[in-house]
Short mmCIF file of C-alpha atoms in Angstrom, two decimals:
data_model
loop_
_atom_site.label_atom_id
_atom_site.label_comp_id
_atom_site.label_asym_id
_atom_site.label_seq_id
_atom_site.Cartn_x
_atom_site.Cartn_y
_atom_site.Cartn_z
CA UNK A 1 -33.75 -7.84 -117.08
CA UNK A 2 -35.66 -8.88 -120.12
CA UNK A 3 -35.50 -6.30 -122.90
CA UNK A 4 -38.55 -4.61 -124.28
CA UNK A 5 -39.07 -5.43 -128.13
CA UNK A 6 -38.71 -2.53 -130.42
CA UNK A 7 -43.11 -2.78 -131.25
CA UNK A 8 -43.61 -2.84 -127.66
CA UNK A 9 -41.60 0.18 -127.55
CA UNK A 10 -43.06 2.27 -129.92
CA UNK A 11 -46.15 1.44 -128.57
CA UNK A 12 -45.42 2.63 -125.72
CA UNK A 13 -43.85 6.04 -126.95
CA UNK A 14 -47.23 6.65 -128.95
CA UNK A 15 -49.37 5.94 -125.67
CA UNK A 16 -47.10 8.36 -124.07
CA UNK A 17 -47.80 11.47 -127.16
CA UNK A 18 -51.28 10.22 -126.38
CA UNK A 19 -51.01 10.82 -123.00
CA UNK A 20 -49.21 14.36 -123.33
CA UNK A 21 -52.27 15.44 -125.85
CA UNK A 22 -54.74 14.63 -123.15
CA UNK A 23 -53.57 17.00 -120.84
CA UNK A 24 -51.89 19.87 -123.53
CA UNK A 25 -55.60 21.45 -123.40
CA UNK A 26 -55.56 22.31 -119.78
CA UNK A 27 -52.05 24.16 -119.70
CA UNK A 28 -53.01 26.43 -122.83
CA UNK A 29 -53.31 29.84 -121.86
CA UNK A 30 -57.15 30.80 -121.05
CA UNK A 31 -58.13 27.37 -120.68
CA UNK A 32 -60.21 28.27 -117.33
CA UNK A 33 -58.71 24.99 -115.50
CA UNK A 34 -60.37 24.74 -112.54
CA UNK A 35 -56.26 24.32 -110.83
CA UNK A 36 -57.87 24.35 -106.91
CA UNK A 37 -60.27 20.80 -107.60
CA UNK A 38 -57.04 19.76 -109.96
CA UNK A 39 -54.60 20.19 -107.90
CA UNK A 40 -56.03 18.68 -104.21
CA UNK A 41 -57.80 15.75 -106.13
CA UNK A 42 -54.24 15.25 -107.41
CA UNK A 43 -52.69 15.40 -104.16
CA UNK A 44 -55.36 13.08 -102.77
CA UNK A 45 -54.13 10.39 -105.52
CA UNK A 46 -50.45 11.12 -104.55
CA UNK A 47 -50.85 10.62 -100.79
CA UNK A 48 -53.23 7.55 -101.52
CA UNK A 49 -50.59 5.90 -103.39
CA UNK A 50 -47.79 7.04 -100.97
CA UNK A 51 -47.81 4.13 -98.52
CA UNK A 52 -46.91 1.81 -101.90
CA UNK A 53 -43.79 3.98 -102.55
CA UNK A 54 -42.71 4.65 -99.07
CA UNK A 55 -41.19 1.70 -96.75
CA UNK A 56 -41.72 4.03 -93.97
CA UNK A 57 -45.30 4.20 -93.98
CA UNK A 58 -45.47 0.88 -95.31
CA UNK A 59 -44.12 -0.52 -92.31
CA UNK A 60 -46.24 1.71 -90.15
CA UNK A 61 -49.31 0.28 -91.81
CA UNK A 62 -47.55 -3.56 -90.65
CA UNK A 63 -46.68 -4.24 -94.05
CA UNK A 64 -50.07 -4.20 -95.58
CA UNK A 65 -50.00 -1.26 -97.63
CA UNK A 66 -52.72 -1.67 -100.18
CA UNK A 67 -50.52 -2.23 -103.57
CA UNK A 68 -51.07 -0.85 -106.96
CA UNK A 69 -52.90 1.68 -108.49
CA UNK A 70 -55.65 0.24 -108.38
CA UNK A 71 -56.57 0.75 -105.23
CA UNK A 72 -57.48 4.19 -105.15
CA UNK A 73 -59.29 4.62 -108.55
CA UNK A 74 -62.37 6.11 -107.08
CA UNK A 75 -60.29 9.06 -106.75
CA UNK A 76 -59.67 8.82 -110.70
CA UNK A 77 -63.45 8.41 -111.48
CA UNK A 78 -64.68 10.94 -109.26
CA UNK A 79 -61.96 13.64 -111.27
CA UNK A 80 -63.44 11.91 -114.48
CA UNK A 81 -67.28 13.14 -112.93
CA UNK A 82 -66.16 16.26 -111.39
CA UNK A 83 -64.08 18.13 -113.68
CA UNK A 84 -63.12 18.32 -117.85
CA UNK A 85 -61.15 15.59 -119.46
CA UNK A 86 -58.33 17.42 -119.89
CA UNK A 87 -58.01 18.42 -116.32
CA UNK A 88 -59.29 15.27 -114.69
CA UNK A 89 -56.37 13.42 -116.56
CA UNK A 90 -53.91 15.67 -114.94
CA UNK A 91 -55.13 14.20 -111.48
CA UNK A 92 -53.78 10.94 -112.51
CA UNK A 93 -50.09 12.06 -113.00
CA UNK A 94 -48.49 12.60 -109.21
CA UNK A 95 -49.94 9.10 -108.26
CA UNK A 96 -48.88 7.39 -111.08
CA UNK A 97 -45.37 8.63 -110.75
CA UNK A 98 -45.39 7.48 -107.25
CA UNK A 99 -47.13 3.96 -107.92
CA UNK A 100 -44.88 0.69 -107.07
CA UNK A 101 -43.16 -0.96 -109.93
CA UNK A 102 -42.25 -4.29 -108.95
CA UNK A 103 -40.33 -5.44 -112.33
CA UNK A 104 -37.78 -4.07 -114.43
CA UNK A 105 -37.26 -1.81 -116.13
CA UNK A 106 -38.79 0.61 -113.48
CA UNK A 107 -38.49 3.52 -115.79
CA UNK A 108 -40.13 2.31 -118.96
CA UNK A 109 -42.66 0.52 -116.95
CA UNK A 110 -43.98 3.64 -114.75
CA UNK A 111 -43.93 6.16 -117.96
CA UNK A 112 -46.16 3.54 -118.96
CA UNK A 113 -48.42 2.99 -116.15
CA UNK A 114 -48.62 6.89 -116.22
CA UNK A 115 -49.87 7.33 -119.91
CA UNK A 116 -51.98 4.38 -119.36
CA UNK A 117 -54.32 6.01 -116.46
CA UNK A 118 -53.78 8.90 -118.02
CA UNK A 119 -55.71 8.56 -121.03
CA UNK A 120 -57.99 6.09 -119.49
CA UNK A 121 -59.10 8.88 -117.18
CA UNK A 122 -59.20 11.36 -119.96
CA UNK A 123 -61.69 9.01 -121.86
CA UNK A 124 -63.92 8.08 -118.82
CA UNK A 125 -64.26 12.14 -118.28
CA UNK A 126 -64.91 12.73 -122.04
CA UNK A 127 -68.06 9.95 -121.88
CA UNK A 128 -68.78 11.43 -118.44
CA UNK A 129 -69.22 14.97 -119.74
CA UNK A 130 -71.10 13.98 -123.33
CA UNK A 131 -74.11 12.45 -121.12
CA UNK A 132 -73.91 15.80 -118.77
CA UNK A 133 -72.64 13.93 -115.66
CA UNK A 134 -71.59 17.63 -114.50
CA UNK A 135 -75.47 18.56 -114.52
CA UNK A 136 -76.62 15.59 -112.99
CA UNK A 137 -74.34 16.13 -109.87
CA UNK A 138 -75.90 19.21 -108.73
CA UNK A 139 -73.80 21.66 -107.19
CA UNK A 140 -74.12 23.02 -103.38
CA UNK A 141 -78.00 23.01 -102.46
CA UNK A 142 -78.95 21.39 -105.93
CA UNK A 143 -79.22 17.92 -105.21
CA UNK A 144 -77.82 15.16 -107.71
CA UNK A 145 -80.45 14.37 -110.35
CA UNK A 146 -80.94 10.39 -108.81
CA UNK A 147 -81.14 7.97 -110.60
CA UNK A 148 -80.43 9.83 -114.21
CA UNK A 149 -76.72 10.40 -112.42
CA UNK A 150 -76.16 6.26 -111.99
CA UNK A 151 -75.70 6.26 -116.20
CA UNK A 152 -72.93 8.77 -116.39
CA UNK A 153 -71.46 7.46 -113.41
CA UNK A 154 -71.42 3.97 -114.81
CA UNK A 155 -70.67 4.87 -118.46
CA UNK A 156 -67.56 6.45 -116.84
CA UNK A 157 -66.61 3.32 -114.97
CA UNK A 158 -67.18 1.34 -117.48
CA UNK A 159 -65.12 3.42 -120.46
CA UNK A 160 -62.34 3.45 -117.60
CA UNK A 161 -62.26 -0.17 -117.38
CA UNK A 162 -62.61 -0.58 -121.17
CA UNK A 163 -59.34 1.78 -122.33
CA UNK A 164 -57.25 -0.18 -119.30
CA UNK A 165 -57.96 -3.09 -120.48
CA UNK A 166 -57.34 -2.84 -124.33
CA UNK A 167 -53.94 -0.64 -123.82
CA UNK A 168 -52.94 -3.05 -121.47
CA UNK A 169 -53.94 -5.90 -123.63
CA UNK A 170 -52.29 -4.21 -126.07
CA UNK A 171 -48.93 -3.87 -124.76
CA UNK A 172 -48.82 -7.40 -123.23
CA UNK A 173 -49.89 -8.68 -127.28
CA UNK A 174 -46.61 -7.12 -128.29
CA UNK A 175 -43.83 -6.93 -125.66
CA UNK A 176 -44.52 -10.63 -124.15
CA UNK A 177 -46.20 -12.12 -127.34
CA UNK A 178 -49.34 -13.29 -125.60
CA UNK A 179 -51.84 -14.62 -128.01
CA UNK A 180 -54.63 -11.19 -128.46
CA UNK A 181 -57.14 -14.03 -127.32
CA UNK A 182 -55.62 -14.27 -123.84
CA UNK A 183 -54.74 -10.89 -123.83
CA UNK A 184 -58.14 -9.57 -123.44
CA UNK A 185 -59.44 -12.36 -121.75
CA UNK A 186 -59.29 -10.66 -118.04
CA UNK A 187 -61.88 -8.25 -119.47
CA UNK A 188 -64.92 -9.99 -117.89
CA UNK A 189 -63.28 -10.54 -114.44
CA UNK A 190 -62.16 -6.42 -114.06
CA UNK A 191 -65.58 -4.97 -114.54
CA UNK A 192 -67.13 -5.94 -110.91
CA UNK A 193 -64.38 -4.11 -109.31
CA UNK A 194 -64.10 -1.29 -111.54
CA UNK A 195 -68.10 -0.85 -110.99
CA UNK A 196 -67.40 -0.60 -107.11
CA UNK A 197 -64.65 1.55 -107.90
CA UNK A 198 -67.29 3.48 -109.90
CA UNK A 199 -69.95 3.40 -107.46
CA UNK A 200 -67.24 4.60 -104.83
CA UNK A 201 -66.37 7.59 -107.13
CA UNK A 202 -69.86 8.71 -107.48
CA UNK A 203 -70.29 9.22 -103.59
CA UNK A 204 -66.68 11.06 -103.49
CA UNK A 205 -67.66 13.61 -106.80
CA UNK A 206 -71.63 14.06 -105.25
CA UNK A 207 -70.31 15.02 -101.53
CA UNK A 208 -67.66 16.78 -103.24
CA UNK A 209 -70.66 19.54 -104.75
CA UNK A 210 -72.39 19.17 -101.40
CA UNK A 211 -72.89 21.71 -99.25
CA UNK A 212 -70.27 20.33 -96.90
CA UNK A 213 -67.18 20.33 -99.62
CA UNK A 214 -64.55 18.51 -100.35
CA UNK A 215 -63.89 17.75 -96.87
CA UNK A 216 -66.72 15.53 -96.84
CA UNK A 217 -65.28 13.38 -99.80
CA UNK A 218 -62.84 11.89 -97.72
CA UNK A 219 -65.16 9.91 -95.67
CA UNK A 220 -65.24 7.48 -98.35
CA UNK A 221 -61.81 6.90 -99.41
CA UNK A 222 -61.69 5.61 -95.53
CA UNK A 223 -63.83 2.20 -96.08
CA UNK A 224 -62.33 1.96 -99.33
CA UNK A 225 -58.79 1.95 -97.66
CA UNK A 226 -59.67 -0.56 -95.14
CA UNK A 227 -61.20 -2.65 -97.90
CA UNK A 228 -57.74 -2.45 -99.62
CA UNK A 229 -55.48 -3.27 -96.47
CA UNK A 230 -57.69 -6.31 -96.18
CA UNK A 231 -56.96 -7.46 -99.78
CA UNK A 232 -53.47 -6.65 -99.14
CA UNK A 233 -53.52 -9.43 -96.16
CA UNK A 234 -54.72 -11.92 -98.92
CA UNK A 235 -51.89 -11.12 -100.86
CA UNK A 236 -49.00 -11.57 -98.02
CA UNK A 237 -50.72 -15.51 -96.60
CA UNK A 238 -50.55 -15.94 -100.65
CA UNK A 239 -47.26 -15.01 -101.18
CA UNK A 240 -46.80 -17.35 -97.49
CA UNK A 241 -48.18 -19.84 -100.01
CA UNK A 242 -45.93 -19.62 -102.71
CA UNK A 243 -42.87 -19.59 -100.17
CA UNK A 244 -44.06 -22.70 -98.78
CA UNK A 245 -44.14 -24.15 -102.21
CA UNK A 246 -40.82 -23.27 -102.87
CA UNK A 247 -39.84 -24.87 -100.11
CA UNK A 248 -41.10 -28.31 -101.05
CA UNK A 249 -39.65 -27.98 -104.09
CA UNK A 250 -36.20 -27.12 -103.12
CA UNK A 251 -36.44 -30.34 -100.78
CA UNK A 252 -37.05 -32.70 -103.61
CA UNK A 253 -34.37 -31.29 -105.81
CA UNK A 254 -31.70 -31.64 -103.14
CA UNK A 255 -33.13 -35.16 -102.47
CA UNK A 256 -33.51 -36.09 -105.76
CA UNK A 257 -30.07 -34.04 -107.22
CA UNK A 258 -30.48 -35.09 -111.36
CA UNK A 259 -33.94 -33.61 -111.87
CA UNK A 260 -32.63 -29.99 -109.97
CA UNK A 261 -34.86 -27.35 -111.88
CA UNK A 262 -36.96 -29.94 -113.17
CA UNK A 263 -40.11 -28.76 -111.52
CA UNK A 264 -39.50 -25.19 -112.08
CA UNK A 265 -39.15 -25.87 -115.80
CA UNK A 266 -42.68 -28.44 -116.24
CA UNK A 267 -44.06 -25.77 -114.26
CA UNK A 268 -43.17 -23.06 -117.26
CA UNK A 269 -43.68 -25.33 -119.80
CA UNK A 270 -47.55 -26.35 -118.29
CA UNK A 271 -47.98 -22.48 -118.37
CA UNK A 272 -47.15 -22.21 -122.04
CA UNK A 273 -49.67 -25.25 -122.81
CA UNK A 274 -52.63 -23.46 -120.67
CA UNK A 275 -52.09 -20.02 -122.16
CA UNK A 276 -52.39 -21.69 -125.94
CA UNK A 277 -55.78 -23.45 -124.32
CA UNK A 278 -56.93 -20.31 -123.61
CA UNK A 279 -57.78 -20.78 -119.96
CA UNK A 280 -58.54 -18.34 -117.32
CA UNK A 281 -55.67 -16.21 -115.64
CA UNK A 282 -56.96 -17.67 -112.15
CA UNK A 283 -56.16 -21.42 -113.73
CA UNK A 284 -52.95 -20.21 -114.96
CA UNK A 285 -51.39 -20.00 -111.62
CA UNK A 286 -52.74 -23.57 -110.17
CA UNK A 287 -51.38 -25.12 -112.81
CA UNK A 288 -48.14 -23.38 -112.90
CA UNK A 289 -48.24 -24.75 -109.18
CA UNK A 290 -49.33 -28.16 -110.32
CA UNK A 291 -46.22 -28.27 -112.70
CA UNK A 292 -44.04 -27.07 -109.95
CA UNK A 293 -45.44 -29.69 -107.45
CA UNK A 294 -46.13 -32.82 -109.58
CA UNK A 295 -43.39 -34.79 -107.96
CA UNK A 296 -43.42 -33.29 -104.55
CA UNK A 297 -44.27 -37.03 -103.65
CA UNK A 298 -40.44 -37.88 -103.82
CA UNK A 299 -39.88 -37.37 -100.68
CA UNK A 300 -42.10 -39.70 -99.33
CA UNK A 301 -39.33 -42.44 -101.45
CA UNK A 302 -36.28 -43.97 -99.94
CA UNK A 303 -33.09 -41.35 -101.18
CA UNK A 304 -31.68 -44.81 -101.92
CA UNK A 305 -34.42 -45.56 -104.83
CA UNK A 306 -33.81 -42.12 -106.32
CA UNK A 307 -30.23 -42.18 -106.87
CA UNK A 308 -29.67 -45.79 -107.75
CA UNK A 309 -27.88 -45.40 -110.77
CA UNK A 310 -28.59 -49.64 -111.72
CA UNK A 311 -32.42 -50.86 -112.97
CA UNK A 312 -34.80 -51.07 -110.37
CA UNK A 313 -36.46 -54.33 -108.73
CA UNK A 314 -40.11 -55.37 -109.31
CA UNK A 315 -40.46 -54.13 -105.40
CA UNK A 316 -38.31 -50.65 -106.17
CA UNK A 317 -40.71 -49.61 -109.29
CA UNK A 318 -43.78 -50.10 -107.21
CA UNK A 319 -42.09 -47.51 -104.60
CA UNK A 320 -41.42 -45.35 -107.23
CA UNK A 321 -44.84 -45.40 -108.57
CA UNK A 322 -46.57 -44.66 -105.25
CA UNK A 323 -45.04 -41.04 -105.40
CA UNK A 324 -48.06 -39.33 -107.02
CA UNK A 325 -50.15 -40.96 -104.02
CA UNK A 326 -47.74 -39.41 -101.91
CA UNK A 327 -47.99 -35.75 -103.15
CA UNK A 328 -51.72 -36.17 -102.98
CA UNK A 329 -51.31 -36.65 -99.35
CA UNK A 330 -48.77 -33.98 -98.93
CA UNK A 331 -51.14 -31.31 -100.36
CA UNK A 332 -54.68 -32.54 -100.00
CA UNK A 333 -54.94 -29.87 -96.84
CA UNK A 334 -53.90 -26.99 -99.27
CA UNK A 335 -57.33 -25.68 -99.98
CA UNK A 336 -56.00 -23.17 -103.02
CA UNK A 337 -54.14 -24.91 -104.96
CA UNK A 338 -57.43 -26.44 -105.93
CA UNK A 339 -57.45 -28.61 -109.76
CA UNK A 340 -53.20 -28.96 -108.74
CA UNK A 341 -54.24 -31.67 -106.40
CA UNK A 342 -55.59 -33.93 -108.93
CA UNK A 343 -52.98 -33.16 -111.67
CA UNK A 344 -49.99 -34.11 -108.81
CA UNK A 345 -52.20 -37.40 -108.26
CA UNK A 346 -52.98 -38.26 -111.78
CA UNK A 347 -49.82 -37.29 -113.94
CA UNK A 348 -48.61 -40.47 -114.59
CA UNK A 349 -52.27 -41.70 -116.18
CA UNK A 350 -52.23 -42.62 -119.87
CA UNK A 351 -54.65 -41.58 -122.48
CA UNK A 352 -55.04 -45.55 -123.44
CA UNK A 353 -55.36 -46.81 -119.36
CA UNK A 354 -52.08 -48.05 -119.08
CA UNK A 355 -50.55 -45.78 -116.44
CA UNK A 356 -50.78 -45.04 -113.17
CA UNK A 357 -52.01 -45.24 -110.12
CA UNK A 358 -55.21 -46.10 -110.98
CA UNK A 359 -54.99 -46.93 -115.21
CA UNK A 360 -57.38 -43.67 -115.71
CA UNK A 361 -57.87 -43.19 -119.59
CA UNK A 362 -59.29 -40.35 -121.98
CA UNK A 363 -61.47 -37.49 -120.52
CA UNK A 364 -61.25 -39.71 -116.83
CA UNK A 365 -57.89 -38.45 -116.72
CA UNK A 366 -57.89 -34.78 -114.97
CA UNK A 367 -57.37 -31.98 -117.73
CA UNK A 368 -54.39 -30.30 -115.65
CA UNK A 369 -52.56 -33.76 -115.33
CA UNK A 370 -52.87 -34.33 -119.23
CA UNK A 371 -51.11 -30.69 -119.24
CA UNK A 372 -48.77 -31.74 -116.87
CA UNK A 373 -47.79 -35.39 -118.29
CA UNK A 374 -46.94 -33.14 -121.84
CA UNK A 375 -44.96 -30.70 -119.75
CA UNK A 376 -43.07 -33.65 -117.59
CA UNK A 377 -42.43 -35.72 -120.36
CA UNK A 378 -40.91 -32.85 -122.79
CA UNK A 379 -38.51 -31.63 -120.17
CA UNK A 380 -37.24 -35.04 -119.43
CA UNK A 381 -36.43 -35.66 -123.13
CA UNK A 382 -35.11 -32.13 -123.51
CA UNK A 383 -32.86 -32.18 -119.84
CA UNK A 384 -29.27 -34.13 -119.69
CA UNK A 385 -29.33 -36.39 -117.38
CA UNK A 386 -27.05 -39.15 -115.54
CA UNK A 387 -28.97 -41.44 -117.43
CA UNK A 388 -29.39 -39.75 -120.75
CA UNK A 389 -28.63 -37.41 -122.88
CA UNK A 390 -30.88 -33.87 -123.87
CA UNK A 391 -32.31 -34.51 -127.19
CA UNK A 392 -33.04 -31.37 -129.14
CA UNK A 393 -36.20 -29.82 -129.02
CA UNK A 394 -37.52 -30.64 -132.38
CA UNK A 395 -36.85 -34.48 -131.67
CA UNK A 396 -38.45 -34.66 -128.20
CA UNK A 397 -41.77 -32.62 -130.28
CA UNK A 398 -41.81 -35.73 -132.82
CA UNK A 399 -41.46 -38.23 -129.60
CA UNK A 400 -45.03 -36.52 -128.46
CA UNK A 401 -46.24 -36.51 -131.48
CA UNK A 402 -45.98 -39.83 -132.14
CA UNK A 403 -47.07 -40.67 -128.70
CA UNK A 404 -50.42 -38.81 -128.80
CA UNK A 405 -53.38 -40.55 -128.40
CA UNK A 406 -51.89 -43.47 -126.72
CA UNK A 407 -49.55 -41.83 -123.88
CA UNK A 408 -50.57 -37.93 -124.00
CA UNK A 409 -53.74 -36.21 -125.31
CA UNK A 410 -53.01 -35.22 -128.65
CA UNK A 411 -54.95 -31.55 -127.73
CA UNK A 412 -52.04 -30.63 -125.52
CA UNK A 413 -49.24 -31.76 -127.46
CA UNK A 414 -50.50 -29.46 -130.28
CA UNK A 415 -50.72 -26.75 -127.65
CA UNK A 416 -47.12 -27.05 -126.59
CA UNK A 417 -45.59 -27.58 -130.12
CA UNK A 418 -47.87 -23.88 -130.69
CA UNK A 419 -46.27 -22.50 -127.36
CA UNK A 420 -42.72 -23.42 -128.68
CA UNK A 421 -43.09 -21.84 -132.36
CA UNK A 422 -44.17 -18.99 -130.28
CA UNK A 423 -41.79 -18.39 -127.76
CA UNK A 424 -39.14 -21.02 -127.86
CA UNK A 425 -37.34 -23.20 -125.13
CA UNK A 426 -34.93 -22.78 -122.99
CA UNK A 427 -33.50 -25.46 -120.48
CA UNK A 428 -32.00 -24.11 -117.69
CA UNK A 429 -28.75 -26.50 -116.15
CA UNK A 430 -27.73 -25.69 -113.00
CA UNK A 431 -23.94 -26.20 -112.08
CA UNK A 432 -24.17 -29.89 -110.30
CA UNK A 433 -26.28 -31.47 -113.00
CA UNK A 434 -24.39 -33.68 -114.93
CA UNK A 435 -23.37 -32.68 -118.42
CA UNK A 436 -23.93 -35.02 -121.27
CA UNK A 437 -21.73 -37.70 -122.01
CA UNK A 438 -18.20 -37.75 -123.38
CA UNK A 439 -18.35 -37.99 -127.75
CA UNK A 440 -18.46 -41.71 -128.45
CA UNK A 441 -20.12 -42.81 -125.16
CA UNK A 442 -23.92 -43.84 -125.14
CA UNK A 443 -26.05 -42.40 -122.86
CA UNK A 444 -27.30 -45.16 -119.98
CA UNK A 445 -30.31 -46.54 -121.16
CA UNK A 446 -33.44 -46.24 -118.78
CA UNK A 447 -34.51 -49.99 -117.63
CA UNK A 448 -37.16 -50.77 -120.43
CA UNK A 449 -35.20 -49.73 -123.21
CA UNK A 450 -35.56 -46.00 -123.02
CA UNK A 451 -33.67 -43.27 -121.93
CA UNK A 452 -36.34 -40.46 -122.36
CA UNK A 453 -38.67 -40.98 -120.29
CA UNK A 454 -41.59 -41.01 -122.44
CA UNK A 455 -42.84 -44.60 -122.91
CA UNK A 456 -40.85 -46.44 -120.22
CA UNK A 457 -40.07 -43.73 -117.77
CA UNK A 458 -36.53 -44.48 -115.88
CA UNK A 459 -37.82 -45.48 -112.39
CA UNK A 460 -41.04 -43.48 -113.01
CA UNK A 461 -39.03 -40.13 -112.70
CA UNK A 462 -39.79 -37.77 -115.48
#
């Protein structure tokens, strides 16, 4: 369990005195709460989120239990619409308490989730109320003032998504140091679905003041659901994905036993370069995958090849070198790991046309394989080997350094020295990789003079 820095912390503890002054109003004595709306809207959240926290019902639902929060916000916004901040924020409070936490610690991490939707629901009910949404709902035979309702429907939405977003940002700025840039970056992507979510909302609060009652409300939480359990399918053939993935890469670390964790760590380390780039959260992942996978071609090589421990034939290097070609192959029919296919073909290219398979150079060469050939090459200086020794981390920097422009693009390299001042390195060695060589004894040299795999690669393997 990773610890929570002390900022991150406090942070956290004033969200949650936030949070507790949201809701103080509606428990003071004569503060005409409207407790009936309160208290079934709440209990509408709470049994929305139930089939998250209960393996019961998950499993009665075949596993597909819509996941998160998130789902069921239009239950949120139509509180926000319906009733005063102070109440609608105490809606939020049972179903946040009963949301899924899937990471440690679970304690820390649902106080915050509860704060969180708390005061984002407090805020999206104060906007709501200061452009009169309450009037322009009607109530019983009044209808709903159309379309002047749409803007305090959407500024509601929209203020929701807004205080999410930056308290979230927020909080990932300071407990997992994520650059503020990056931080806020998803803001774009979340306002489509929080303007369904919205829209959604609007329909629950307006049949709510119908004529028919709250009863009639509930009709739309029922598309929304099935809209959920649908995403939730996407979500178990992805994580089908990742297993299968895992897989591959398990088989080329028993074949190929001295580069065990190898892909797990260029992975990580391709992660750290695209974050400092600045690149999408969507990207993130493929190229996490095309780290992972970039020399899932190995197994199309004899075992033989691999382990020789002796230099290589002229006829054994070319063998070697036709593993990208091979991954290529092995993936091409996996439609979403999308730009990975390329950076799994092209890793080995050179920024001056002298790698392979095809001698790409400059901007020819993919961007995600120049992310990966940084990532590869620093965890081959930095790993012990059979052949070599791990250098230390500030040694294997100057090696890239002094390589980009020629080898690596000199953009990444900066981004991965950035990534390291940032958050550091760690090289995991699992328990039958070979430690580094007794005091006094050389590390084998790679055939071509080198042993780090940066400009004559040992058998193409790093």
């Amino acid at each position: 369990m990773k610890a929570i820095p002390p900022a991150a912390r406090a942070y956290i503890g004033c969200a949650l005195l936030g949070a507790a002054g949201c809701v103080l109003p509606a428990l003071r004595p004569g503060a005409q709460t409207p407790w009936t709306a309160v208290a079934l809207l709440a209990a509408l959240y709470a049994v929305c989120e139930l089939p998250t926290h209960c393996r019961l019902l998950g499993r009665a639902l075949g596993g597909s239990a819509p996941m998160g929060a998130g789902s069921f916000f239009p239950v949120l916004l139509a509180s926000a619409l319906l009733l005063p901040p102070a109440a609608a924020a105490l809606t939020a409070l049972p179903g946040a308490l009963l949301a899924r936490v899937e990471r440690r610690p679970a304690g820390v991490r649902r106080a915050w989730r509860t704060a969180q939707l708390v005061i984002a629901v407090w805020s999206a009910a104060l906007v709501a109320g200061a452009l009169h949404g309450d009037l322009a709902l009607g109530r019983g035979p009044r209808p709903p003032d159309f379309p002047y309702v749409l803007l305090p429907a959407a500024a509601c939405a929209l203020t929701f998504c807004l205080v999410l977003t930056a308290l979230d940002g927020g909080v990932r700025t300071l407990a997992e140091r994520v650059p503020p840039r990056t931080a806020w970056h998803g803001l774009g992507r979340a306002l489509a679905p929080h303007a369904v979510h919205g829209l959604a909302g609007l329909m629950m609060a307006v049949l709510w003041r119908s004529t028919y009652g709250p009863v009639a409300a509930l009709f739309v939480l029922l598309p929304m659901y099935i809209s959920c359990w649908v995403f939730a399918q996407y979500h178990r053939e992805r994580a089908a994905h990742q297993a299968t993935i895992r897989a591959l890469v398990q088989a080329v670390d028993i074949k190929d036993r001295y580069t065990r964790g190898h892909s797990e760590r260029v992975g990580r380390a391709s992660m750290l370069i695209a974050r400092e780039l600045g690149m999408e959260e969507d990207r993130l992942e493929v190229v996490r995958f095309a780290g992972i996978l970039h020399d899932v071609g190995k197994l199309g090589v004899p075992t033989r090849v691999l382990r020789k421990d002796g230099p290589l034939t002229p006829e054994e290097r070319r063998i070697i070198e036709l593993h990208p070609e091979y991954g290529h192959e092995m993936v091409r029919g996996i439609g979403f790991l999308g730009e990975a296919r390329s950076a799994i073909l092209h890793h080995h290219e050179r920024m001056d046309g002298s790698g392979y398979p095809y001698g790409l150079s400059g901007s020819q060469i993919p961007e995600f394989a120049r992310v990966v050939a940084v990532a590869d090459a620093f965890d081959a200086m930095t790993s012990t080997r059979c052949y070599s020794r791990a250098r230390p981390v500030e040694k294997a920097v100057a090696e890239l350094e002094r390589c980009a422009g020629t080898h690596f693009d000199p953009r990444m390299v900066r981004a991965l020295v950035r990534a390291l001042g940032r958050h550091g390195w760690s090289t995991a060695v699992t328990s039958d990789e070979p430690g580094p060589p007794p005091p006094g004894v050389p590390p084998t040299r790679a055939p071509g003079g080198r042993a780090d795999g940066v400009v004559a690669p040992r058998r193409g393997r790093a």
